[in-house]
CSV table of C-alpha atoms in Angstrom, one decimal:
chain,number,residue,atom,x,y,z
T,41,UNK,CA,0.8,4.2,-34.4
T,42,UNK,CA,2.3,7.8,-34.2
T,43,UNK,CA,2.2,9.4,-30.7
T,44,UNK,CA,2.5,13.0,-30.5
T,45,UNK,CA,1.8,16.1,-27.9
T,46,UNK,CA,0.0,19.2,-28.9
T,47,UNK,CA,-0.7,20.0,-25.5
T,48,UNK,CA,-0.5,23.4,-24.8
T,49,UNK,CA,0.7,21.9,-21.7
T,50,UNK,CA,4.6,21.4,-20.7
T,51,UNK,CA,5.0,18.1,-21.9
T,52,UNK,CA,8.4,17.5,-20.0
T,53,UNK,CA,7.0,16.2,-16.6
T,54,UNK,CA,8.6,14.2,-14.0
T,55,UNK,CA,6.1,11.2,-12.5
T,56,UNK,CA,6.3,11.1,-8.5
T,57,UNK,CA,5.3,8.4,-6.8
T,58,UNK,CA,1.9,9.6,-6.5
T,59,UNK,CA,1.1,10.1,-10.1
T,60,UNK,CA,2.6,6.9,-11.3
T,61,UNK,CA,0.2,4.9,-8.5
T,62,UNK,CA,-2.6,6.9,-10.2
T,63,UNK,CA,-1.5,5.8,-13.7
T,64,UNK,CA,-1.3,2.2,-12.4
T,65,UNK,CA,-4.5,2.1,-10.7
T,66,UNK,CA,-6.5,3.2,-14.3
T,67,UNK,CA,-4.4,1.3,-16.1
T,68,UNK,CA,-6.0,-1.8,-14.4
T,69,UNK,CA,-9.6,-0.4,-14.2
T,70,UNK,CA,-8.9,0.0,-18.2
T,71,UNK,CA,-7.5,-2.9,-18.7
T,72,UNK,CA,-10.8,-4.0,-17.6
T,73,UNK,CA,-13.4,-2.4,-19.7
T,74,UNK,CA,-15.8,-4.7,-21.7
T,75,UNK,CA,-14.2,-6.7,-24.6
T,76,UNK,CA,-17.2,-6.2,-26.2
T,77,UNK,CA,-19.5,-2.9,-27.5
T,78,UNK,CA,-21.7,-2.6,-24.4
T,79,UNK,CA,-24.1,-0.1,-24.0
T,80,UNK,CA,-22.2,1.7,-21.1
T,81,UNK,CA,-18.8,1.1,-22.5
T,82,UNK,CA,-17.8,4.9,-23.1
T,83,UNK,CA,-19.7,5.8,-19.8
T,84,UNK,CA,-17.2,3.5,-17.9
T,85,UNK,CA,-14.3,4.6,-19.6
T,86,UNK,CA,-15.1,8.1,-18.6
T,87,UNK,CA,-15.7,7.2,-15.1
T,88,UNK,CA,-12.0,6.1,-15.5
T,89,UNK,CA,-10.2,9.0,-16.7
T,90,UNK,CA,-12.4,11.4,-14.7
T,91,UNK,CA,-10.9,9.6,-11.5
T,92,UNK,CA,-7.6,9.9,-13.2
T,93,UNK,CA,-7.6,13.7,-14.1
T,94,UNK,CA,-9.7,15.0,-12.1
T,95,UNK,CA,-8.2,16.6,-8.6
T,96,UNK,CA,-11.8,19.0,-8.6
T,97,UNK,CA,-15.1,18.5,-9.7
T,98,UNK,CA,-16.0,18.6,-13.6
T,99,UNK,CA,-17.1,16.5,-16.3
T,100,UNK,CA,-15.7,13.6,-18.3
T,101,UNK,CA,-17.2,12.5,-21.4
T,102,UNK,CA,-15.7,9.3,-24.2
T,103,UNK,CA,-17.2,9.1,-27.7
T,104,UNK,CA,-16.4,7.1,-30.6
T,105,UNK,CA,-17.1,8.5,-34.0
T,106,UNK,CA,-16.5,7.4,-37.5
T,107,UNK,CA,-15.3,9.5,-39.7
T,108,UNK,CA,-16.5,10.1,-43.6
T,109,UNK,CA,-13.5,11.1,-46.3
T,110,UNK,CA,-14.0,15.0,-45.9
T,111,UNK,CA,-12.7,14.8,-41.8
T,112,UNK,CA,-15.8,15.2,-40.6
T,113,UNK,CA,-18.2,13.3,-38.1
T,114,UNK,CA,-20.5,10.9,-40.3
T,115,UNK,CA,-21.8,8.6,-36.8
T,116,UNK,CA,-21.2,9.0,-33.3
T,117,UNK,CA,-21.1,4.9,-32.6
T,118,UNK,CA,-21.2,5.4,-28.7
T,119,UNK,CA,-21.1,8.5,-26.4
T,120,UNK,CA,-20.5,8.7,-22.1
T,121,UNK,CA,-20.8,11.4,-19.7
T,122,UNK,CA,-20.0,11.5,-15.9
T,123,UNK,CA,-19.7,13.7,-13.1
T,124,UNK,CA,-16.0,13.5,-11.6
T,125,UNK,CA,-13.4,14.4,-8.9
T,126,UNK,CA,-13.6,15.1,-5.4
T,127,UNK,CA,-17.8,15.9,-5.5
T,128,UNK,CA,-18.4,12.6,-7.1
T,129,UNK,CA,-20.3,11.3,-4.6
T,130,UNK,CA,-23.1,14.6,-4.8
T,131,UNK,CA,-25.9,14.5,-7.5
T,132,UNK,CA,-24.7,15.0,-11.3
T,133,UNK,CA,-25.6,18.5,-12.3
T,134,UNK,CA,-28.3,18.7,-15.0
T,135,UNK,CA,-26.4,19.0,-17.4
T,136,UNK,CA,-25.3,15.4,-17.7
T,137,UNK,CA,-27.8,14.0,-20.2
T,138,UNK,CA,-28.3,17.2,-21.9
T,139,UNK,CA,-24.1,17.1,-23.0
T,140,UNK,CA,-24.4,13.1,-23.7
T,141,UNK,CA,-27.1,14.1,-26.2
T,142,UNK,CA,-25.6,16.9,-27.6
T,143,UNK,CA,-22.4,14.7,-28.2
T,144,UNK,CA,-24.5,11.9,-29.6
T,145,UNK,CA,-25.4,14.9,-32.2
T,146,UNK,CA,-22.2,16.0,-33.6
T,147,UNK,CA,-21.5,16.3,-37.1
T,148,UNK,CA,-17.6,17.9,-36.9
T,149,UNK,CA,-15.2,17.4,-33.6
T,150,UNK,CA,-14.1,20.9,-34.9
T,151,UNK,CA,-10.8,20.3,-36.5
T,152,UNK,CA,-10.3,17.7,-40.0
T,153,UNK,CA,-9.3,14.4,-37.0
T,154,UNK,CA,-8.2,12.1,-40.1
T,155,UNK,CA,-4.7,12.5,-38.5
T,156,UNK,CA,-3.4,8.9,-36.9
T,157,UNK,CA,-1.4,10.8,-34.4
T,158,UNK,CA,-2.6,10.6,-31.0
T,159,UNK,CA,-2.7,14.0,-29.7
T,160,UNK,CA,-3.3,14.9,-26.1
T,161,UNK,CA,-3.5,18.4,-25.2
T,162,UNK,CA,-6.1,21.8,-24.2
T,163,UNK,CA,-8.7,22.1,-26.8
T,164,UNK,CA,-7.4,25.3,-28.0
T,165,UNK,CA,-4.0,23.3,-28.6
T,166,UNK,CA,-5.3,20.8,-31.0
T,167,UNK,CA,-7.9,23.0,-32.5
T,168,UNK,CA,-4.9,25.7,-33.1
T,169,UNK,CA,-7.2,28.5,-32.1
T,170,UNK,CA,-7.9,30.1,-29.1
T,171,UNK,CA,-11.5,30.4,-30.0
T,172,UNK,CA,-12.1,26.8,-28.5
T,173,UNK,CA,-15.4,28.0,-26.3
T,174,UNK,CA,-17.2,28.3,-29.5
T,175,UNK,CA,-16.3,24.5,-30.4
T,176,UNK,CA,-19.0,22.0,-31.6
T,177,UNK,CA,-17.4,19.5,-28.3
T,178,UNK,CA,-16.7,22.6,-25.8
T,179,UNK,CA,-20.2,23.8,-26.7
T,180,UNK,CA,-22.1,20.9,-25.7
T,181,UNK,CA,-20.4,20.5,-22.7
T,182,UNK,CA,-21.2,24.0,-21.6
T,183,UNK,CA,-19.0,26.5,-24.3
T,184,UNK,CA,-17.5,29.1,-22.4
T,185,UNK,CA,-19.2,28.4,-19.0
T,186,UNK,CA,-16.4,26.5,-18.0
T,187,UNK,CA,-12.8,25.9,-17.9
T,188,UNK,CA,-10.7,24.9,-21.4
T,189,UNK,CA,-11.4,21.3,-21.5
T,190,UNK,CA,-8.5,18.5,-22.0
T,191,UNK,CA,-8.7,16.5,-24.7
T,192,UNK,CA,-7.2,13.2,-25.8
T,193,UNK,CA,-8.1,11.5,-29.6
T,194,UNK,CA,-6.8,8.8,-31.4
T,195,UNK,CA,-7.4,6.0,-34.1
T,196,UNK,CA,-9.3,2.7,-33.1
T,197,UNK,CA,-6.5,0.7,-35.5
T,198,UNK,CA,-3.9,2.1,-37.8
T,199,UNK,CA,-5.6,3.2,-41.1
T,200,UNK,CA,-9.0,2.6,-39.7
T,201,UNK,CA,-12.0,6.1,-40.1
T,202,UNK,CA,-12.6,5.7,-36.5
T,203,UNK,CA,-11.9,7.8,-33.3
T,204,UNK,CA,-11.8,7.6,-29.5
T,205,UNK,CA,-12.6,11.1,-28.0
T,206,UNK,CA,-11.8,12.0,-24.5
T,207,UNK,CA,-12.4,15.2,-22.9
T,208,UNK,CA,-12.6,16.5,-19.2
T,209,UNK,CA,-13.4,20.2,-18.5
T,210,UNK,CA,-14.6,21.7,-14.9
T,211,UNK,CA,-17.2,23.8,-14.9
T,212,UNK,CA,-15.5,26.8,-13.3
T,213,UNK,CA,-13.9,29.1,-15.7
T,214,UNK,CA,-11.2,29.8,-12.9
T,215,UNK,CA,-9.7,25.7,-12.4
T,216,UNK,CA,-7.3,24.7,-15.1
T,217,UNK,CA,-5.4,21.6,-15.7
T,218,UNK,CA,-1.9,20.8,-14.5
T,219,UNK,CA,1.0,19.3,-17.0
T,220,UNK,CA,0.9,16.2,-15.2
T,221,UNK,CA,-3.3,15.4,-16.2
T,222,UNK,CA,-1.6,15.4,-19.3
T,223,UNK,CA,0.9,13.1,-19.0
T,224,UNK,CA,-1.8,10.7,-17.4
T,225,UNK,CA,-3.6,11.3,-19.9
T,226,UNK,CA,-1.0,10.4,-22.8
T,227,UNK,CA,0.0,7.5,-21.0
T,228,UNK,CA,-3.3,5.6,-20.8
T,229,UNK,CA,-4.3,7.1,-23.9
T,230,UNK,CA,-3.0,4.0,-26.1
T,231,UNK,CA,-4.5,1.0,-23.0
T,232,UNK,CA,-8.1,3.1,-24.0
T,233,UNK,CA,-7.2,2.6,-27.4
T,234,UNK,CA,-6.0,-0.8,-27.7
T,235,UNK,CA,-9.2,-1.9,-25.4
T,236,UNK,CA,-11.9,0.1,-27.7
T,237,UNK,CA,-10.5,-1.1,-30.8
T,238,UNK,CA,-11.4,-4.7,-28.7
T,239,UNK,CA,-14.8,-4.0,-28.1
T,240,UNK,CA,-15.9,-2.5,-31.5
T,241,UNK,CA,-13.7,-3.4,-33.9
T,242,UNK,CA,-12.4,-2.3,-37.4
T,243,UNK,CA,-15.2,-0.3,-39.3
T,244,UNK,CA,-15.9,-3.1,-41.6
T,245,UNK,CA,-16.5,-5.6,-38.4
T,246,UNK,CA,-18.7,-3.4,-36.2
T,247,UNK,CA,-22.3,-4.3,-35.1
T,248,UNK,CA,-24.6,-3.1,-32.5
T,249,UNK,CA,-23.9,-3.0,-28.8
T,250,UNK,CA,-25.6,-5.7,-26.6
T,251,UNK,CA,-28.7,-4.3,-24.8
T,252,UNK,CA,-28.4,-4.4,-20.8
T,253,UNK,CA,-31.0,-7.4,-20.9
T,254,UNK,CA,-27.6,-9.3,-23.4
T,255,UNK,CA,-25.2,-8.2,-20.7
T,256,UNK,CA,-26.7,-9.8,-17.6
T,257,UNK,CA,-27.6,-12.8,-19.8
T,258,UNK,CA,-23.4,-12.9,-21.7
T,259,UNK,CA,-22.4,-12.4,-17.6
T,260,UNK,CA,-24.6,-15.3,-16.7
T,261,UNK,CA,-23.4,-17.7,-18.9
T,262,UNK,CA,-20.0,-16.7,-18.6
T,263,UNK,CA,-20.5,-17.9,-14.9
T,264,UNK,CA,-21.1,-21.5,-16.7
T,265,UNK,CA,-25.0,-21.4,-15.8
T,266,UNK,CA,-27.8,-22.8,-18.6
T,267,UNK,CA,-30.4,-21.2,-20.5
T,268,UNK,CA,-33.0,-23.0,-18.0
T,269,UNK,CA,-31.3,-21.8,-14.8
T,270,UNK,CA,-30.6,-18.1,-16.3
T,271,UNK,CA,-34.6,-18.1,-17.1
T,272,UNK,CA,-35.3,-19.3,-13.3
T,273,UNK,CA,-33.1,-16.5,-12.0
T,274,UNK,CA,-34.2,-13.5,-14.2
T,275,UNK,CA,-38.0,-14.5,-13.9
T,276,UNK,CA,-38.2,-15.2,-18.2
T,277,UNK,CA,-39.0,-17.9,-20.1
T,278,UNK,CA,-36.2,-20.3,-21.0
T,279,UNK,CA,-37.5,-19.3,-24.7
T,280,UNK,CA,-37.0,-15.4,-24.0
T,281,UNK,CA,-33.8,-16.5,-22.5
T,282,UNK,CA,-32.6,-18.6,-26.0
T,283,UNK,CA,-33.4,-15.2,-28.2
T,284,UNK,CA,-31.2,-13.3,-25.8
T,285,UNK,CA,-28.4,-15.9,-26.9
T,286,UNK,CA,-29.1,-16.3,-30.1
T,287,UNK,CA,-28.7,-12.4,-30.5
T,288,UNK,CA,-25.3,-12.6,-28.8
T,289,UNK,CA,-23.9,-15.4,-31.3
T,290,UNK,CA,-25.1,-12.7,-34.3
T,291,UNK,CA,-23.8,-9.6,-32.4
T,292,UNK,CA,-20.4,-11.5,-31.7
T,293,UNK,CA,-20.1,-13.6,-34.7
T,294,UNK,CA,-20.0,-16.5,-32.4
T,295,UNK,CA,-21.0,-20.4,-33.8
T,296,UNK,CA,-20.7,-21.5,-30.4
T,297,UNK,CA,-21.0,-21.4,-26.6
T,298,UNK,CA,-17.4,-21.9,-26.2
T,299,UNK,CA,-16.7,-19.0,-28.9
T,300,UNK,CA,-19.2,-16.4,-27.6
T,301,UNK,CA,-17.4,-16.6,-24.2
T,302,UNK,CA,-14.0,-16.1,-25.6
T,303,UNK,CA,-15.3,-13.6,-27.5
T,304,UNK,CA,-16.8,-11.8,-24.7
T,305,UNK,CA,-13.5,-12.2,-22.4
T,306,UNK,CA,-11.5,-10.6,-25.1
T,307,UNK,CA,-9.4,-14.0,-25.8
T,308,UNK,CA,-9.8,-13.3,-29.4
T,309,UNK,CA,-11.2,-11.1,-32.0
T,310,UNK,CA,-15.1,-10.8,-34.0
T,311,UNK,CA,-12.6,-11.3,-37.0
T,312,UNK,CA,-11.4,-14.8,-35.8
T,313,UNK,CA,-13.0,-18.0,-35.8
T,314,UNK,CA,-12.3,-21.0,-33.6
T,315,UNK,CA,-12.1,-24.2,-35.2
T,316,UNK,CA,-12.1,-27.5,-33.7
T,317,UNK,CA,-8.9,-29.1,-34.2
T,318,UNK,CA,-9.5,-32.1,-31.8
T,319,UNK,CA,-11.5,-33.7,-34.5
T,320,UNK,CA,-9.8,-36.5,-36.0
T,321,UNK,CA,-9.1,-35.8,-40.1
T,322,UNK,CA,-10.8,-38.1,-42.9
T,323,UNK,CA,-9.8,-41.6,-42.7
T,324,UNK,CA,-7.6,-42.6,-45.5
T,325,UNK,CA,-7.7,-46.2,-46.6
T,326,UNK,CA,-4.3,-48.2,-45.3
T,327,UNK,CA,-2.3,-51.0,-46.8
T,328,UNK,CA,-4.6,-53.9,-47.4
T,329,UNK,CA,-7.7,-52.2,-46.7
């Protein structure tokens, strides 16, 4: 995979102790994003960079899109948006679901993204105009409201039509980014990468996320517990309970209990199926037989 910087930010910045301990701690909360398309996949990741960008309050939104031949957006797969930084804590301004749904609408990022260079930088950087308030992604999360966002895309697999968006942006025209968000930013770019391409999978291999109702069930019988005793605990029928799993063993191409777990833990890919090699081979007959 090519890596390069059109930041618009100095690229040439020493890590202190303080930013590298910041690079470490997301690196682990990345490391440990769903293996598989969740509902609130990109919602989590966002949570994660906005914690590791974000010294004042602003927005952080992750969206995977596929791409059709001409550059453009043909499907936004999955879109998150959270409130960030040092106000985290207060209520999310209104805007929140209004930008998720505007990203969940985008036709164009803006720019042809077919590249498969990673390219971190301010919007106006990687769009190569300064007009970047007027952008389909700065306008739905609040045009020229708000500071020049930072941005972060890349491929989900080398060759593959797919795209992992990141953007964080304040909402005060007046705070900016610092060359060091940036450098976070392009370091953890390729953990995001390498863990989305996990969860969803080439183009050819992708299937719906599993609802929240398949999550608590996957989580449940990753703990080792039945159908019968997952039913008892959610208040369902052990029959409701069967659907949910069959569902997952479609969704993850699993043929097995064993399988759907390692699938869901990220031990190996939608692609790959586990065969059982304990099983003795045919008999052959032996001298005398």
């Amino acid at each position: 995979m090519v890596l390069t910087s059109s930041t618009g930010l100095d690229s040439r910045v020493s890590f202190d102790e303080s930013v590298l301990a910041r690079v470490v701690g997301r690196a682990h909360e990345l490391s440990s994003l769903p293996a598989i398309a969740t509902t609130d996949w990109a919602e989590r990741a966002a949570v994660v960079f906005g914690a590791a960008v974000g010294s004042f309050a602003g927005y952080a939104a992750v969206l995977v899109v596929e791409l059709n031949a001409g550059g453009t957006v043909s499907q936004v797969e999955t879109t998150g948006v959270v409130w960030y930084g040092r106000n985290a804590g207060a209520p999310a301004p209104s805007g929140v679901p209004q930008a998720a749904t505007e990203l969940a609408r985008l036709t164009t990022l803006g720019w042809d993204a077919r590249s498969q260079a990673v390219r971190v930088g301010l919007l106006s950087a990687v769009l190569g105009s300064e007009r970047w308030s007027s952008s389909p992604l700065a306008a739905a999360l609040g045009g020229a409201r708000g500071g020049e966002p930072l941005l972060a895309v890349g491929p989900l697999g080398q060759g593959q039509s797919s795209r992992l968006v990141m953007v964080v942006l304040s909402p005060d025209a007046g705070t900016g980014f610092e060359p060091q968000d940036a450098a976070v930013v392009r370091a953890l770019m390729p953990i995001l990468l390498g863990r989305a391409y996990t969860a969803f999978g080439d183009s050819e291999s992708r299937v719906a996320a599993i609802s929240d109702r398949e999550q608590v069930v996957l989580n449940q019988l990753i703990m080792g517990k039945s159908v019968r005793q997952i039913a008892e605990e959610l208040g369902r029928s052990p029959h409701t309970v069967h659907d949910h799993v069959k569902s997952l063993h479609r969704k993850l191409n699993a043929s097995s209990r064993g399988e759907l777990i390692a699938r869901a833990l990220g031990h190996v890919s939608k692609a790959t199926r586990i065969r059982d090699t304990g099983k003795p081979g045919p008999r052959t007959a032996g001298p005398g037989a």
